[in-house]
Amino acid sequence: MSFWAYAFMQRALIAGALIGATAGAVGVYVVLRGFSFIGAGIAHAAFGGVAIAVLLGMDPLWGALLFSLLVAWGIVHASRRGHIREEVAIGILFASSMALGVLLLGLVPGYQTDLFGYLFGNILAVGPQDLVASVALTGIVFVGIALFYKEFLLITFDPGMAEAQGFPAGALQGGLLSLVALTVVLSLRVVGAVLVAALLVVPAATAYQFVRNFHRLLLLSAALGVGEVVAGLIISFYLDVPPGPTIVLLSAALFGVALAARRR
Amino acid sequence: MSPVVELSDVWVELGGHPVLEGISLAVDEGEFVSVVGPNGAGKTTLLRVILGLVRPARGDVRVFGTRPWELGRGRARIGYVPQAEGIDPDFPLRVIDVVLMGRYGSLGWIRRPGTADRRAAREALELVGIGDLATRPIGELSGGQRQRAFLARALAAEPRLLLLDEPTTGVDPAASESFYELLRRIQERGVTIVMVTHDIGVVSRYVDKVACINRRLVVHGRPEEVLTDEALAEMYGCAALFFHHGRVPHMVVRRHRTFRRGEGR
């Protein structure tokens, strides 16, 4: 039977395409700003929020949203105050948030499978309301990028210049990291917290091998993200293997090919 | 005519350490002033004070007669060329895209650059003499060309005051000299220039005044008056050898033998 015959597969493919586009586009900023570790940090930190929401009987996405946004702005605040280095702040925040999540979920009997699902994605878990949330989050991210295109470009390229021109560097940094946070929340269901970090880096890094124009880089990276997630989902369906790792390994392989092609 | 930049007894502390101590300095309209001093002397902080990014703990700052953090849109009248180190040379932007960023401040939030902005960016590139490199990736430029691109970015805003932070770091001497000559031509258009540099000997041939700082203002005045052995030794706080060729001493060797002067002086 074709993969499109299953309603869960249709939902997964639509959600997956949205994630691919969002992570691909946001990933360009992550890669150019050297934020790779921050993306991973926010993704893991979201997990603490998931656990709290589950304990409170809320939709886990709200917990993830709250926690990842808190961590995003926490990182900006900590690094701007200058007391601790950025990566130290992330290291502490994400490890403790994750530990909190594992500890709390341990208190809820029968939640172990879901824990695994949030870490590595669970394609069967994409329900109709998740699809609505995916469309909304993708919309917010792309409207954000379109509206503040010039501001985000400036803060990514030259924060000193942004400040000198009167733009609030901290708020812009926080805005960019908020886009990362939204992308992470969006991806939790399908690829999971651990693997979204890869989606934030690999498509952008692959596109960067071919394009040296910021605007085209955004478009190509988003397109690569869509293609990789969709292809990964279909491959995993036919091979009957977990989709998250399939997607990540497929994008990593494509990056390898791109790198080799450029070396030539 | 009030000065374009006026600092009166400015004290700045960063993280509990004094960075600037009682600096008073005025820059008149159309002047070309260089700020020299050793590493850690507070030169960059001084520029950040003028930009309104650092507020003094004590003292007053006026730029165009206003406190710089209250300039609002008037900030677009200040062009800034930051140190080049913080910038990723492999960033996927063309030269013209970088220059266009100079217009962002006057555009404000959300608005995108239009034809007038593009024209200003083109003109700025022509003015600094690299109009032919407009569509090249910024990473393909030589050090000297990149500095001109960043200068063009500052000029694209059509500033009345130009601030430069070590603009010739990593640029070869010949390219540095032609860069200073270019600044002189910009000055002739009525732009006031404040440039932080460590290139004392060369720069003094181009500027009107030199301000020597080492947290405090050591001297400020015309190069041939202020660049004496005593002033330089006081500023650098160590024994230095200076050659006098022409009117201005040229620092050749700085011995790193510790030779501290009394703190009380």
XYZ file of C-alpha atoms in Angstrom:
529
model
C 0.000 0.000 0.000
C 1.196 3.490 -0.744
C 2.331 5.673 2.183
C -0.239 8.320 1.244
C -3.081 5.897 1.997
C -2.538 6.291 5.734
C -3.985 9.325 7.487
C -1.134 9.349 10.059
C 1.381 9.375 7.230
C -0.389 12.281 5.526
C -0.330 14.261 8.768
C 3.300 13.346 9.390
C 4.311 14.405 5.893
C 2.545 17.771 6.144
C 3.933 18.435 9.633
C 7.319 17.176 8.469
C 7.405 19.490 5.464
C 6.555 22.459 7.710
C 9.306 21.498 10.146
C 11.784 21.029 7.320
C 11.057 24.486 5.914
C 11.162 26.203 9.315
C 14.266 24.463 10.623
C 15.981 24.974 7.275
C 15.340 28.719 7.257
C 16.016 29.359 10.957
C 19.058 27.109 10.683
C 20.718 29.626 8.352
C 20.908 32.126 11.224
C 21.963 29.384 13.623
C 24.836 28.305 11.392
C 26.005 31.790 10.380
C 25.900 33.102 13.941
C 27.661 29.995 15.279
C 24.632 29.108 17.395
C 24.695 25.348 16.675
C 25.108 24.473 20.318
C 22.395 26.920 21.346
C 19.891 25.182 19.064
C 20.700 21.864 20.689
C 20.514 23.461 24.133
C 17.077 24.970 23.582
C 15.821 21.673 22.149
C 16.877 19.735 25.218
C 15.665 22.389 27.622
C 12.164 22.145 26.129
C 12.006 18.696 27.624
C 11.688 20.016 31.180
C 8.635 21.965 30.063
C 7.133 18.878 28.469
C 7.412 17.007 31.771
C 5.795 19.779 33.810
C 2.926 20.105 31.346
C 2.350 16.339 31.415
C 2.297 16.377 35.231
C -0.199 19.248 35.199
C -2.314 17.453 32.622
C -1.750 20.154 29.989
C -0.793 19.809 26.341
C 2.977 19.158 26.436
C 3.500 21.623 23.605
C 2.650 24.547 25.909
C 5.227 23.398 28.429
C 7.817 23.000 25.701
C 6.982 26.419 24.294
C 7.285 28.137 27.671
C 10.540 26.429 28.627
C 12.304 26.861 25.315
C 11.382 30.554 25.170
C 12.530 31.017 28.783
C 15.851 29.375 28.015
C 16.263 31.411 24.805
C 15.842 34.711 26.646
C 17.804 33.402 29.625
C 20.794 32.794 27.363
C 20.559 36.303 25.923
C 20.278 37.834 29.373
C 23.166 35.841 30.835
C 25.516 36.581 27.958
C 24.647 40.286 27.863
C 25.212 40.741 31.558
C 28.601 39.264 30.845
C 28.904 37.373 34.113
C 28.972 33.955 32.465
C 29.895 32.898 28.983
C 27.082 31.942 26.632
C 27.988 28.281 26.257
C 28.323 27.904 30.024
C 24.832 29.345 30.478
C 23.441 26.924 27.891
C 25.290 23.966 29.368
C 23.819 24.600 32.805
C 20.315 25.516 31.635
C 19.760 22.644 29.276
C 21.206 19.923 31.474
C 19.153 20.966 34.490
C 15.964 21.420 32.489
C 16.397 17.978 31.009
C 17.196 16.381 34.345
C 14.087 18.005 35.769
C 12.045 16.557 32.913
C 13.336 13.015 33.362
C 12.847 13.211 37.134
C 9.285 14.533 36.872
C 8.236 12.074 34.187
C 9.585 9.283 36.403
C 6.844 10.231 38.882
C 4.130 9.549 36.301
C 3.628 5.839 35.794
C 3.447 4.694 32.200
C 5.054 7.759 30.674
C 8.357 6.162 29.723
C 7.341 5.583 26.103
C 6.294 9.174 25.675
C 9.617 10.310 27.068
C 11.327 8.413 24.304
C 8.852 9.937 21.862
C 9.726 13.497 22.817
C 13.423 12.805 22.632
C 13.434 11.028 19.294
C 10.080 11.845 17.759
C 7.008 9.716 17.277
C 5.363 9.957 13.946
C 2.185 8.194 15.093
C 1.722 10.939 17.676
C 0.978 13.672 15.129
C -2.738 14.267 15.648
C -5.022 16.667 13.788
C -4.641 19.361 16.460
C -0.853 19.037 16.231
C -1.196 19.843 12.578
C -3.045 23.052 13.434
C -0.274 23.953 15.896
C 2.360 23.187 13.253
C 0.733 25.477 10.710
C 0.432 28.251 13.300
C 4.040 27.975 14.499
C 5.396 27.825 10.953
C 3.340 30.909 10.121
C 4.712 32.831 13.090
C 8.318 31.908 12.233
C 8.043 32.883 8.571
C 6.139 36.092 9.252
C 8.837 36.923 11.827
C 11.622 36.320 9.298
C 9.803 38.300 6.587
C 9.033 41.284 8.821
C 12.422 41.526 10.507
C 14.471 40.284 7.571
C 16.785 43.287 7.606
C 17.086 43.459 11.405
C 17.894 39.746 11.764
C 20.396 39.936 8.913
C 22.118 42.898 10.569
C 22.290 41.295 14.038
C 23.617 38.068 12.529
C 26.275 39.753 10.415
C 27.397 42.581 12.690
C 25.836 43.035 16.155
C 28.128 45.996 16.882
C 26.785 47.858 13.869
C 23.195 47.023 14.838
C 23.758 48.618 18.255
C 25.510 51.626 16.798
C 22.516 52.235 14.533
C 20.192 52.222 17.511
C 18.726 48.719 17.187
C 18.424 46.858 20.531
C 20.924 44.041 20.034
C 19.649 42.016 22.999
C 16.019 42.086 21.870
C 17.002 41.105 18.330
C 19.203 38.293 19.615
C 16.298 37.144 21.791
C 13.938 37.393 18.824
C 16.178 35.168 16.732
C 16.519 32.634 19.522
C 12.734 32.727 19.956
C 12.439 31.576 16.352
C 14.782 28.723 17.253
C 12.562 27.945 20.251
C 9.402 27.886 18.120
C 11.109 25.599 15.611
C 12.116 23.231 18.384
C 8.568 23.074 19.760
C 7.238 22.487 16.270
C 9.626 19.581 15.720
C 9.171 17.740 19.018
C 6.438 15.396 17.730
C 8.042 14.275 14.532
C 11.824 14.291 14.951
C 12.148 14.860 18.694
C 14.307 17.114 20.834
C 17.580 15.360 20.180
C 17.266 15.264 16.427
C 15.837 18.735 15.778
C 19.258 20.092 16.709
C 20.548 18.364 13.588
C 17.798 19.822 11.397
C 18.773 23.290 12.616
C 22.313 22.811 11.373
C 22.611 20.286 8.563
C 20.352 21.695 5.781
C 21.794 25.197 6.247
C 25.351 23.869 6.269
C 24.602 21.864 3.120
C 23.055 24.844 1.313
C 26.044 26.983 2.340
C 28.281 24.729 0.236
C 26.504 25.931 -2.909
C 25.159 29.438 -2.311
C 26.940 32.632 -1.299
C 23.912 34.911 -1.286
C 21.981 35.293 1.943
C 18.514 35.416 0.418
C 19.092 32.365 -1.779
C 20.717 30.570 1.132
C 17.489 30.976 3.151
C 15.400 29.609 0.285
C 17.711 26.716 -0.599
C 18.136 25.677 3.024
C 14.354 25.694 3.591
C 13.850 23.668 0.403
C 16.538 21.176 1.428
C 14.896 20.876 4.850
C 11.518 20.058 3.290
C 13.052 17.550 0.869
C 15.109 15.799 3.535
C 12.284 15.450 6.050
C 9.757 14.266 3.467
C 12.196 11.821 1.822
C 13.321 10.564 5.229
C 9.727 9.926 6.285
C 8.936 7.999 3.108
C 12.127 5.931 3.295
C 11.472 5.082 6.934
C 7.914 4.031 6.059
C 9.064 1.503 3.474
C 12.088 0.243 5.403
C 10.067 0.133 8.627
C 12.720 2.016 10.613
C 12.313 5.028 12.991
C 11.778 8.245 10.933
C 13.757 10.708 13.119
C 17.152 9.027 12.754
C 16.431 8.262 9.096
C 15.871 11.965 8.400
C 19.012 13.007 10.241
C 21.221 10.378 8.630
C 19.834 11.238 5.202
C 20.602 14.961 5.674
C 24.056 14.175 7.027
C 24.738 11.982 3.989
C 23.581 14.777 1.671
C 25.886 17.195 3.484
C 28.756 14.783 2.934
C 27.971 14.591 -0.773
C 27.723 18.399 -0.996
C 31.068 18.802 0.731
C 32.714 16.264 -1.547
C 31.159 17.875 -4.645
C 32.531 21.280 -3.660
C 36.011 19.979 -2.878
C 36.302 18.828 -6.444
C 29.356 77.226 16.925
C 29.229 74.458 19.505
C 31.498 71.433 19.006
C 30.135 68.309 17.282
C 31.422 66.117 20.093
C 31.887 67.387 23.617
C 32.943 65.282 26.577
C 33.141 67.011 29.956
C 34.833 65.154 32.797
C 33.608 61.736 31.604
C 34.151 58.789 33.952
C 33.293 55.260 32.860
C 33.494 52.028 34.821
C 32.947 48.622 33.247
C 32.563 45.618 35.530
C 33.902 47.587 38.500
C 37.077 48.649 36.714
C 37.768 52.246 35.752
C 38.023 52.534 31.970
C 37.894 56.278 31.438
C 38.840 58.773 34.123
C 37.792 62.362 33.808
C 38.092 62.784 30.049
C 37.264 66.203 28.660
C 37.500 66.573 24.929
C 35.873 68.701 22.260
C 35.848 68.032 18.532
C 34.851 70.921 16.320
C 32.846 70.641 13.154
C 34.948 69.490 10.202
C 37.893 68.415 12.318
C 39.817 65.175 11.805
C 40.935 63.883 15.187
C 42.764 60.669 15.962
C 42.595 59.008 19.351
C 45.752 57.085 20.153
C 46.824 55.089 23.171
C 47.957 51.631 24.262
C 45.732 48.547 24.348
C 43.195 48.769 27.131
C 43.440 52.554 27.260
C 39.689 52.883 26.746
C 39.811 54.022 23.110
C 36.946 51.797 21.961
C 34.954 52.698 25.073
C 35.410 56.359 24.199
C 33.789 55.706 20.810
C 30.980 53.769 22.484
C 30.388 56.732 24.790
C 30.101 59.025 21.763
C 27.709 56.517 20.145
C 25.563 56.522 23.286
C 26.103 52.801 23.902
C 27.963 53.378 27.175
C 26.690 55.966 29.631
C 29.267 57.662 31.790
C 29.049 57.194 35.552
C 29.966 60.861 35.919
C 30.323 63.763 33.528
C 28.447 64.845 30.453
C 28.541 63.902 26.770
C 27.052 65.931 23.952
C 26.946 64.943 20.302
C 25.404 67.560 18.000
C 24.454 69.303 21.258
C 22.380 66.352 22.520
C 23.132 63.439 24.819
C 23.938 60.654 22.330
C 21.474 58.119 23.824
C 18.730 60.701 23.318
C 19.597 61.317 19.670
C 16.922 58.936 18.342
C 16.816 59.215 14.572
C 19.600 61.791 14.791
C 21.883 58.838 15.411
C 21.779 58.257 11.657
C 24.008 61.345 11.397
C 26.790 59.310 13.023
C 28.647 56.883 10.765
C 30.505 54.075 12.514
C 33.227 51.757 11.240
C 33.691 49.050 13.889
C 36.787 46.912 14.301
C 36.918 44.322 11.565
C 37.688 41.335 13.801
C 34.121 40.696 14.884
C 32.969 40.079 11.346
C 32.832 36.723 9.597
C 34.571 37.251 6.244
C 32.789 34.218 4.766
C 29.332 35.622 5.421
C 27.214 35.134 2.276
C 26.724 38.793 1.337
C 27.788 40.868 -1.629
C 29.705 44.083 -1.072
C 26.698 46.204 -2.052
C 24.480 44.331 0.465
C 26.927 45.166 3.241
C 27.062 48.828 2.225
C 23.269 48.966 2.123
C 23.243 48.049 5.827
C 24.494 51.547 6.523
C 20.998 52.761 5.584
C 19.212 50.478 8.059
C 19.496 52.932 10.955
C 17.694 55.745 9.154
C 15.081 53.287 7.818
C 14.125 52.190 11.325
C 12.155 49.045 12.030
C 10.693 46.729 9.372
C 10.961 49.130 6.394
C 13.084 47.697 3.601
C 15.649 49.688 1.644
C 14.298 51.267 -1.554
C 15.786 52.832 -4.675
C 17.025 55.953 -2.847
C 18.888 53.717 -0.374
C 20.383 51.644 -3.171
C 21.530 54.803 -4.923
C 23.156 56.102 -1.735
C 24.929 52.772 -1.258
C 26.219 52.848 -4.864
C 27.456 56.413 -4.457
C 29.229 55.559 -1.225
C 30.996 52.675 -2.952
C 32.047 54.969 -5.809
C 33.281 57.551 -3.308
C 35.629 55.069 -1.624
C 36.823 53.911 -5.047
C 35.538 50.327 -5.160
C 32.379 50.808 -7.229
C 33.557 48.001 -9.509
C 33.493 45.482 -6.657
C 29.799 45.984 -5.790
C 28.607 42.492 -6.670
C 31.615 40.585 -5.327
C 31.157 38.447 -2.198
C 32.486 40.407 0.784
C 34.829 37.511 1.598
C 36.716 37.865 -1.690
C 37.970 41.367 -0.906
C 41.488 42.123 0.302
C 41.927 43.668 3.742
C 42.232 47.164 2.322
C 39.236 46.762 0.029
C 37.136 45.378 2.874
C 37.991 48.391 5.018
C 36.828 50.625 2.179
C 33.604 48.630 1.972
C 32.987 49.156 5.688
C 33.791 52.838 5.298
C 31.295 52.984 2.425
C 28.713 51.356 4.683
C 29.202 54.138 7.243
C 29.112 56.784 4.503
C 25.925 55.384 2.956
C 24.013 56.967 5.849
C 25.422 60.361 4.743
C 26.800 61.046 8.234
C 27.981 64.379 9.604
C 30.230 62.612 12.097
C 32.354 59.577 11.256
C 33.747 57.306 13.978
C 36.371 54.702 13.074
C 37.806 52.021 15.354
C 41.276 50.838 14.282
C 40.296 50.872 10.609
C 43.698 49.863 9.281
C 44.345 46.800 11.440
C 45.643 44.045 9.179
C 45.959 46.394 6.211
C 49.338 46.875 4.583
C 51.094 50.259 5.005
C 50.536 51.497 1.436
C 46.833 50.679 1.584
C 46.614 52.324 5.027
C 48.095 55.560 3.707
C 45.691 55.711 0.790
C 42.872 54.962 3.244
C 43.909 58.005 5.330
C 44.058 60.129 2.193
C 40.543 58.996 1.412
C 39.476 60.099 4.892
C 41.000 63.506 4.199
C 38.851 63.833 1.083
C 35.777 62.899 3.126
C 36.774 65.502 5.696
C 36.938 68.098 2.912
C 33.243 67.447 2.341
C 32.631 68.806 5.835
C 32.442 65.502 7.720
C 33.864 65.501 11.248
C 36.078 62.451 11.840
C 37.177 60.739 15.047
C 39.479 57.787 14.441
C 40.891 55.405 17.029
C 44.258 54.040 15.980
C 47.624 52.842 17.170
C 49.292 54.010 13.979
C 50.627 57.183 15.613
C 53.514 58.111 13.388
C 51.746 57.810 10.045
C 48.379 59.111 11.081
C 49.695 62.378 12.438
C 50.488 63.473 8.895
C 46.800 63.389 8.041
C 44.906 64.521 11.121
C 44.301 67.984 12.575
C 44.547 66.914 16.167
C 45.660 63.960 18.219
C 44.145 62.949 21.540
C 46.434 60.680 23.529
C 44.583 58.698 26.139
C 45.464 56.099 28.686
C 42.237 56.005 30.665
C 42.896 59.691 31.265
C 43.450 62.236 28.548
C 47.213 62.670 28.384
C 47.324 65.415 25.780
C 45.140 66.775 23.062
C 46.217 69.158 20.345
C 47.997 69.474 17.035
C 50.220 66.453 16.311
C 53.524 68.360 16.235
C 52.708 69.970 19.566
C 51.484 66.985 21.502
C 53.472 64.034 20.220
C 56.508 64.569 22.384
C 58.672 61.883 23.923
C 57.339 62.806 27.338
C 53.689 62.513 26.341
C 54.191 59.199 24.575
C 56.212 57.764 27.430
C 53.558 58.869 29.882
C 50.808 57.392 27.763
C 52.462 54.043 27.162
C 53.960 53.901 30.610
C 57.100 52.263 29.385
C 60.368 53.240 27.825
C 59.989 53.784 24.133
C 62.355 55.004 21.487
C 61.155 57.629 19.105
C 62.786 58.783 15.913
C 62.200 62.364 15.011
C 61.783 62.593 11.293
C 60.102 65.669 10.072
C 58.028 67.291 12.719
C 56.522 64.268 14.355
C 58.264 61.618 16.391
C 57.878 58.127 15.043
C 57.737 55.286 17.464
C 59.992 52.466 16.331
C 60.665 50.203 19.277
C 58.736 49.740 22.450
C 60.755 48.000 25.089
C 58.599 45.900 27.333
C 60.880 46.367 30.303
C 58.518 47.271 33.126
C 59.050 50.905 33.865
C 56.017 51.960 35.778
C 55.429 55.505 36.668
C 53.960 56.421 40.027
C 50.213 55.934 40.077
C 49.735 59.253 41.878
C 50.893 61.422 39.013
